[in-house]
Amino acid sequence: TDIRFTHTTALLNYTPKPFLGKITFIRTGDPNAALYDDNLGWTKLVQGELEVVKVPGSSHDSIITDEEYYSQLAQIVKERLDA
């Protein structure tokens, strides 16, 4: 199964609910993302702390397909889980 297909299927079938805890929102560094709100609307769902972390230079696909970016992504996740 292609990871992009799996991601898209999950996205289309999920209905978010408000969350009371802390969320770390990891986003790409895609220049097109600058056209949107930095948290991409997550403040509507997070009723606790929202941390936004960017992976500089990455795009929607490269953040999960290119080692340079997915290794950064993994490090961000590891740091948050170890905290």
mmCIF file of C-alpha atoms in Angstrom, residues 43-71:
data_model
loop_
_atom_site.group_PDB
_atom_site.id
_atom_site.type_symbol
_atom_site.label_atom_id
_atom_site.label_comp_id
_atom_site.label_asym_id
_atom_site.label_seq_id
_atom_site.Cartn_x
_atom_site.Cartn_y
_atom_site.Cartn_z
ATOM 1 C CA THR A 43 -6.429 26.215 17.339
ATOM 2 C CA LYS A 44 -10.086 25.410 16.627
ATOM 3 C CA LEU A 45 -9.568 21.898 17.998
ATOM 4 C CA VAL A 46 -6.860 22.227 20.650
ATOM 5 C CA GLN A 47 -8.105 23.483 23.965
ATOM 6 C CA GLY A 48 -4.704 23.033 25.596
ATOM 7 C CA GLU A 49 -1.198 23.959 24.437
ATOM 8 C CA LEU A 50 -0.388 23.961 20.713
ATOM 9 C CA GLU A 51 3.261 23.815 19.659
ATOM 10 C CA VAL A 52 3.981 24.325 15.943
ATOM 11 C CA VAL A 53 7.277 22.867 14.664
ATOM 12 C CA LYS A 54 8.442 23.199 11.053
ATOM 13 C CA VAL A 55 10.789 20.871 9.193
ATOM 14 C CA PRO A 56 12.627 23.472 7.056
ATOM 15 C CA GLY A 57 12.856 22.777 3.331
ATOM 16 C CA SER A 58 10.510 19.798 3.381
ATOM 17 C CA SER A 59 7.352 19.440 1.316
ATOM 18 C CA HIS A 60 4.152 17.442 1.741
ATOM 19 C CA ASP A 61 5.751 14.338 0.204
ATOM 20 C CA SER A 62 9.414 14.780 1.088
ATOM 21 C CA ILE A 63 8.774 14.948 4.834
ATOM 22 C CA ILE A 64 7.946 11.227 4.728
ATOM 23 C CA THR A 65 9.880 10.052 1.652
ATOM 24 C CA ASP A 66 13.314 11.761 1.817
ATOM 25 C CA GLU A 67 15.729 10.656 4.533
ATOM 26 C CA GLU A 68 16.969 14.206 5.080
ATOM 27 C CA TYR A 69 13.490 15.239 6.201
ATOM 28 C CA TYR A 70 12.055 12.090 7.746
ATOM 29 C CA SER A 71 15.131 11.830 9.960
#
